[in-house]
Short mmCIF file of C-alpha atoms in Angstrom, two decimals:
data_model
loop_
_atom_site.label_atom_id
_atom_site.label_comp_id
_atom_site.label_asym_id
_atom_site.label_seq_id
_atom_site.Cartn_x
_atom_site.Cartn_y
_atom_site.Cartn_z
CA MET K 1 147.17 91.05 88.21
CA GLY K 2 144.73 92.18 85.53
CA ALA K 3 141.81 90.99 87.62
CA GLY K 4 143.22 92.84 90.66
CA PHE K 5 143.53 96.11 88.74
CA SER K 6 140.00 95.69 87.42
CA LEU K 7 138.69 95.22 90.96
CA PHE K 8 140.69 98.25 92.17
CA HIS K 9 139.30 100.39 89.32
CA LYS K 10 135.79 99.20 90.12
CA ASN K 11 136.15 100.16 93.79
CA LEU K 12 137.39 103.63 92.86
CA SER K 13 134.48 104.03 90.49
CA SER K 14 132.07 103.24 93.28
CA CYS K 15 133.65 106.05 95.35
CA TYR K 16 133.51 108.61 92.55
CA GLY K 17 130.19 107.66 90.99
CA ASP K 18 130.23 106.91 87.27
CA ARG K 19 133.24 109.12 86.56
CA ASP K 20 135.88 107.58 84.30
CA LEU K 21 139.09 108.05 86.31
CA THR K 22 141.22 107.60 83.21
CA LYS K 23 139.95 110.98 81.94
CA PRO K 24 140.65 114.33 83.64
CA GLY K 25 137.76 116.27 85.19
CA LEU K 26 137.16 119.68 86.69
CA GLY K 27 138.63 118.55 89.97
CA ASP K 28 141.95 117.87 88.27
CA LEU K 29 142.46 121.46 87.15
CA PRO K 30 145.19 123.34 89.06
CA GLU K 31 143.86 126.12 91.30
CA SER K 32 145.91 128.68 89.38
CA CYS K 33 144.10 127.77 86.14
CA VAL K 34 140.70 127.78 87.83
CA ALA K 35 141.45 131.22 89.27
CA LEU K 36 142.09 132.56 85.76
CA ILE K 37 138.66 131.26 84.75
CA LEU K 38 136.95 132.76 87.80
CA GLN K 39 138.54 136.13 87.12
CA ASN K 40 136.27 136.48 84.08
CA LEU K 41 133.06 135.93 86.08
CA ASP K 42 131.10 138.37 88.19
CA PRO K 43 131.24 138.07 92.02
CA VAL K 44 127.91 136.24 92.31
CA GLU K 45 128.99 133.63 89.76
CA ILE K 46 132.37 133.20 91.48
CA CYS K 47 130.63 132.33 94.76
CA ARG K 48 128.38 129.83 92.98
CA PHE K 49 131.26 128.09 91.21
CA SER K 50 133.26 127.92 94.45
CA LYS K 51 130.88 125.16 95.57
CA LEU K 52 131.80 122.84 92.70
CA ASN K 53 134.87 121.23 94.26
CA ARG K 54 138.02 121.91 96.26
CA ALA K 55 139.92 123.39 93.32
CA PHE K 56 137.20 125.95 92.63
CA HIS K 57 136.75 126.67 96.33
CA GLY K 58 140.46 127.34 96.82
CA ALA K 59 140.73 129.41 93.64
CA SER K 60 137.76 131.54 94.71
CA TRP K 61 139.93 133.03 97.49
CA ALA K 62 142.75 134.17 95.19
CA ASP K 63 143.51 137.84 95.80
CA PHE K 64 144.02 138.68 92.12
CA VAL K 65 140.54 137.34 91.32
CA TRP K 66 138.87 139.76 93.74
CA GLU K 67 141.27 142.63 93.08
CA SER K 68 139.70 142.88 89.63
CA LYS K 69 136.20 143.13 91.15
CA LEU K 70 136.98 145.86 93.66
CA PRO K 71 136.71 149.57 92.83
CA PRO K 72 140.20 150.87 91.97
CA ASP K 73 140.11 153.27 94.94
CA TYR K 74 138.71 150.76 97.44
CA ARG K 75 141.28 151.80 100.02
CA LEU K 76 139.99 155.39 99.99
CA ILE K 77 136.40 154.12 100.20
CA LEU K 78 137.19 151.97 103.24
CA GLU K 79 139.00 154.83 104.93
CA LYS K 80 136.01 157.10 104.31
CA ILE K 81 133.57 154.59 105.82
CA LEU K 82 135.71 153.24 108.66
CA GLY K 83 138.06 156.13 109.32
CA GLY K 84 141.04 153.89 108.52
CA PHE K 85 142.13 150.92 106.43
CA PRO K 86 141.90 147.47 108.09
CA GLU K 87 145.05 145.42 107.60
CA ASN K 88 145.41 141.65 107.04
CA LEU K 89 142.15 141.26 105.14
CA SER K 90 141.97 139.19 101.97
CA LYS K 91 140.60 140.89 98.85
CA ARG K 92 137.54 138.63 99.06
CA ASP K 93 136.90 139.76 102.65
CA ILE K 94 137.18 143.39 101.53
CA PHE K 95 134.70 142.84 98.71
CA THR K 96 132.31 141.06 101.10
CA PHE K 97 132.47 144.00 103.50
CA LEU K 98 131.96 146.63 100.81
CA SER K 99 129.03 144.76 99.25
CA ARG K 100 127.14 145.11 102.52
CA VAL K 101 125.26 148.31 103.29
CA ASN K 102 127.70 150.23 105.53
CA SER K 103 126.67 153.24 107.60
CA PHE K 104 128.89 156.25 108.28
CA ASP K 105 128.61 159.93 109.23
CA GLU K 106 126.66 159.11 112.42
CA GLY K 107 124.40 156.76 110.49
CA ASN K 108 123.12 159.47 108.14
CA LYS K 109 124.84 158.00 105.09
CA LYS K 110 125.15 154.48 103.71
CA ALA K 111 127.46 153.12 101.02
CA TRP K 112 127.85 149.76 99.33
CA VAL K 113 129.26 148.13 96.20
CA ASP K 114 126.88 146.51 93.75
CA LYS K 115 127.49 142.74 93.85
CA ARG K 116 127.11 142.30 90.11
CA THR K 117 128.97 145.25 88.66
CA GLY K 118 131.21 146.45 91.50
CA GLY K 119 129.73 149.95 91.07
CA LEU K 120 129.55 152.21 94.10
CA CYS K 121 126.12 153.17 95.48
CA LEU K 122 125.41 155.77 98.15
CA CYS K 123 122.33 156.87 100.11
CA ILE K 124 121.90 160.00 102.26
CA SER K 125 119.07 160.19 104.79
CA ALA K 126 116.74 163.17 105.24
CA LYS K 127 118.58 163.85 108.51
CA GLY K 128 121.80 164.18 106.53
CA LEU K 129 120.32 166.98 104.39
CA SER K 130 119.79 170.68 105.04
CA ILE K 131 116.02 171.27 105.07
CA THR K 132 114.57 174.76 105.54
CA GLY K 133 112.33 174.85 108.63
CA ILE K 134 113.06 171.24 109.65
CA ASP K 135 113.24 172.16 113.36
CA ASP K 136 109.84 173.88 113.36
CA ARG K 137 107.27 171.24 114.25
CA ARG K 138 104.49 173.41 112.80
CA TYR K 139 105.85 172.45 109.37
CA TRP K 140 108.05 169.37 109.54
CA SER K 141 108.20 166.13 111.51
CA HIS K 142 110.15 162.87 111.39
CA LEU K 143 107.97 159.79 110.92
CA PRO K 144 109.01 156.18 111.53
CA ASN K 145 108.86 154.16 108.31
CA ASP K 146 109.86 150.54 107.68
CA GLU K 147 110.25 151.16 103.93
CA SER K 148 113.21 153.48 104.49
CA ARG K 149 116.83 152.36 104.80
CA PHE K 150 117.05 154.81 107.70
CA SER K 151 113.83 153.75 109.50
CA SER K 152 112.39 157.29 109.41
CA VAL K 153 111.44 159.95 106.87
CA ALA K 154 110.90 163.72 106.94
CA TYR K 155 107.28 164.80 106.43
CA VAL K 156 106.16 168.33 105.59
CA GLN K 157 102.58 169.12 106.60
CA GLN K 158 102.41 172.62 105.10
CA ILE K 159 105.01 175.21 104.17
CA TRP K 160 105.44 178.28 101.97
CA TRP K 161 109.17 177.99 101.22
CA PHE K 162 110.27 174.42 100.37
CA GLN K 163 114.03 173.97 100.06
CA VAL K 164 116.24 170.91 100.54
CA ASP K 165 120.02 171.11 100.01
CA GLY K 166 122.71 168.49 100.34
CA GLU K 167 126.29 167.73 99.49
CA ILE K 168 128.63 164.77 99.59
CA ASP K 169 132.40 164.53 99.33
CA PHE K 170 133.28 160.93 98.50
CA PRO K 171 135.95 158.96 96.56
CA PHE K 172 133.68 157.82 93.72
CA PRO K 173 135.38 155.46 91.25
CA ALA K 174 135.54 156.57 87.62
CA GLY K 175 132.18 156.41 85.85
CA THR K 176 128.85 158.15 85.33
CA TYR K 177 126.49 158.53 88.28
CA SER K 178 122.84 159.55 88.66
CA VAL K 179 121.35 161.38 91.65
CA PHE K 180 117.73 160.86 92.74
CA PHE K 181 115.44 162.19 95.47
CA ARG K 182 113.23 159.46 96.96
CA LEU K 183 109.82 161.00 97.64
CA HIS K 184 106.29 160.02 98.61
CA LEU K 185 103.16 162.17 98.18
CA GLY K 186 100.89 161.47 101.16
CA LYS K 187 101.58 160.17 104.66
CA PRO K 188 102.29 156.42 104.51
CA GLY K 189 101.15 154.22 107.37
CA LYS K 190 99.59 150.89 108.31
CA ARG K 191 96.14 149.90 109.45
CA PHE K 192 95.39 146.33 110.57
CA GLY K 193 98.68 145.28 108.95
CA TRP K 194 97.83 146.80 105.56
CA LYS K 195 99.65 149.72 103.99
CA VAL K 196 97.58 152.88 103.80
CA CYS K 197 98.23 156.43 102.60
CA ASP K 198 96.72 159.58 104.06
CA THR K 199 96.51 162.17 101.26
CA GLU K 200 94.43 164.72 103.16
CA GLN K 201 97.33 167.18 103.49
CA VAL K 202 98.64 166.77 99.91
CA HIS K 203 98.33 170.12 98.15
CA GLY K 204 100.22 172.75 96.15
CA TRP K 205 102.54 170.45 94.17
CA ASN K 206 100.39 170.63 91.03
CA ILE K 207 100.44 174.43 90.88
CA LYS K 208 104.13 175.08 90.24
CA PRO K 209 106.90 172.56 89.42
CA VAL K 210 109.65 171.45 91.78
CA ARG K 211 113.18 172.29 90.60
CA PHE K 212 116.06 169.82 90.98
CA GLN K 213 119.68 170.95 90.60
CA LEU K 214 123.08 169.28 90.72
CA SER K 215 126.61 170.68 90.51
CA THR K 216 130.15 169.42 91.03
CA GLU K 217 133.34 171.15 92.06
CA ASP K 218 134.79 170.73 88.55
CA GLY K 219 131.99 172.70 86.89
CA GLN K 220 129.44 170.08 85.94
CA HIS K 221 125.87 171.29 86.32
CA SER K 222 122.34 170.10 85.58
CA SER K 223 118.86 171.42 86.29
CA SER K 224 115.36 170.06 85.70
CA GLN K 225 111.83 170.56 86.96
CA CYS K 226 108.62 168.60 87.19
CA MET K 227 105.21 168.52 88.83
CA LEU K 228 104.65 166.09 91.70
CA THR K 229 101.36 164.36 90.98
CA GLU K 230 101.52 160.66 91.86
CA ALA K 231 100.34 160.04 95.43
CA GLY K 232 100.53 156.82 97.41
CA ASN K 233 103.83 155.40 96.14
CA TRP K 234 107.54 155.98 96.65
CA SER K 235 109.16 157.43 93.55
CA HIS K 236 112.66 158.46 92.49
CA HIS K 237 113.00 161.92 90.95
CA HIS K 238 116.11 162.47 88.85
CA ALA K 239 118.20 165.43 90.00
CA GLY K 240 120.98 165.00 87.43
CA ASP K 241 124.09 163.06 86.39
CA PHE K 242 127.79 163.64 86.92
CA VAL K 243 130.93 162.04 85.55
CA VAL K 244 134.06 161.06 87.47
CA SER K 245 137.09 160.88 85.16
CA LYS K 246 139.63 158.06 85.24
CA THR K 247 142.41 160.54 85.98
CA LYS K 248 140.79 161.66 89.22
CA ASN K 249 142.31 159.92 92.25
CA SER K 250 140.69 161.87 95.08
CA SER K 251 137.24 162.62 96.45
CA THR K 252 134.52 164.15 94.29
CA LYS K 253 132.35 166.84 95.86
CA ILE K 254 128.80 167.23 94.59
CA LYS K 255 125.96 169.52 95.65
CA PHE K 256 122.28 168.96 94.95
CA SER K 257 118.97 170.59 95.79
CA MET K 258 115.21 170.33 95.52
CA THR K 259 113.18 173.56 95.72
CA GLN K 260 109.72 174.99 95.32
CA ILE K 261 110.04 178.51 96.67
CA ASP K 262 107.09 180.25 95.04
CA CYS K 263 105.45 181.84 98.09
CA THR K 264 102.14 182.60 96.37
CA HIS K 265 100.79 179.30 97.70
CA THR K 266 101.51 176.66 100.34
CA LYS K 267 102.37 173.03 99.67
CA GLY K 268 102.38 170.00 101.91
CA GLY K 269 101.71 166.32 102.47
CA LEU K 270 105.14 165.20 101.17
CA CYS K 271 107.57 162.64 102.60
CA LEU K 272 111.29 162.95 101.90
CA ASP K 273 113.18 159.73 102.55
CA SER K 274 116.66 160.14 101.09
CA VAL K 275 118.92 161.10 98.21
CA VAL K 276 120.37 158.18 96.26
CA VAL K 277 123.54 158.18 94.15
CA TYR K 278 123.75 155.23 91.77
CA PRO K 279 125.96 154.27 88.82
CA SER K 280 123.90 155.26 85.81
CA SER K 281 124.17 151.72 84.46
CA CYS K 282 122.40 150.40 87.59
CA LYS K 283 119.42 152.78 87.65
CA ASP K 284 117.00 149.90 87.03
CA ARG K 285 117.72 148.60 90.54
CA LEU K 286 116.44 151.70 92.30
CA MET K 287 113.26 149.93 93.38
CA GLN K 288 115.45 147.88 95.78
CA VAL K 289 116.66 151.02 97.58
#
């Protein structure tokens, strides 16, 4: 009998590699315990650990694990993007959907949840902004651009009065957010597959500064100004920050603007791609936008 047990143990060992079956391993942990472990990881790590074994894979679908990763007002966010709340979706499916870049408002706005932090990010195209003179082709035009999330940018050739206004009413989760204008001095393009920049029409931005302003419906306000000098690259210009309190359980309305309305000189040769709203803790990822 002893010899038979030894042979049986040897055969099992050959199926499970060198693992000692008399000692418990990760695969022996109950899914409920594994889920408690996964709850303390970020979403990317949860997906990686789900490939370890069946217990981790099953635990990675637990609703309470993903509930803790979703923004508290995820239902409002989904309703804003989709116009309604989809039923019968697991919390992991909801997180997967929100972590993708989702378009709404006729494609002029995009929103997504940061996969690492769960913070909400938002992007508004130039076509979703109010731009003075945008319909006059003597001043403005829309250029195709493969470096934009919206495939096109607004380009001003020459204008006296430069004013861009925008607003967004969105259920931002509690936290501090930063607003940026994504700009490019010069007309970007390609020649023989290489990126090029036409700076011939760039002028006027080094004479007087551009003013950026931000305000919220609850009285928050910020204002700053700077010269636009760096041509040939996309850059993010900070318009201001705003705070959403934990007690707020509805949409937050913000207004923002970019102006250079000194009519003593013209300015031109500027591309406006979008306005970006990011959690202030995630500002270092703006180069991916």
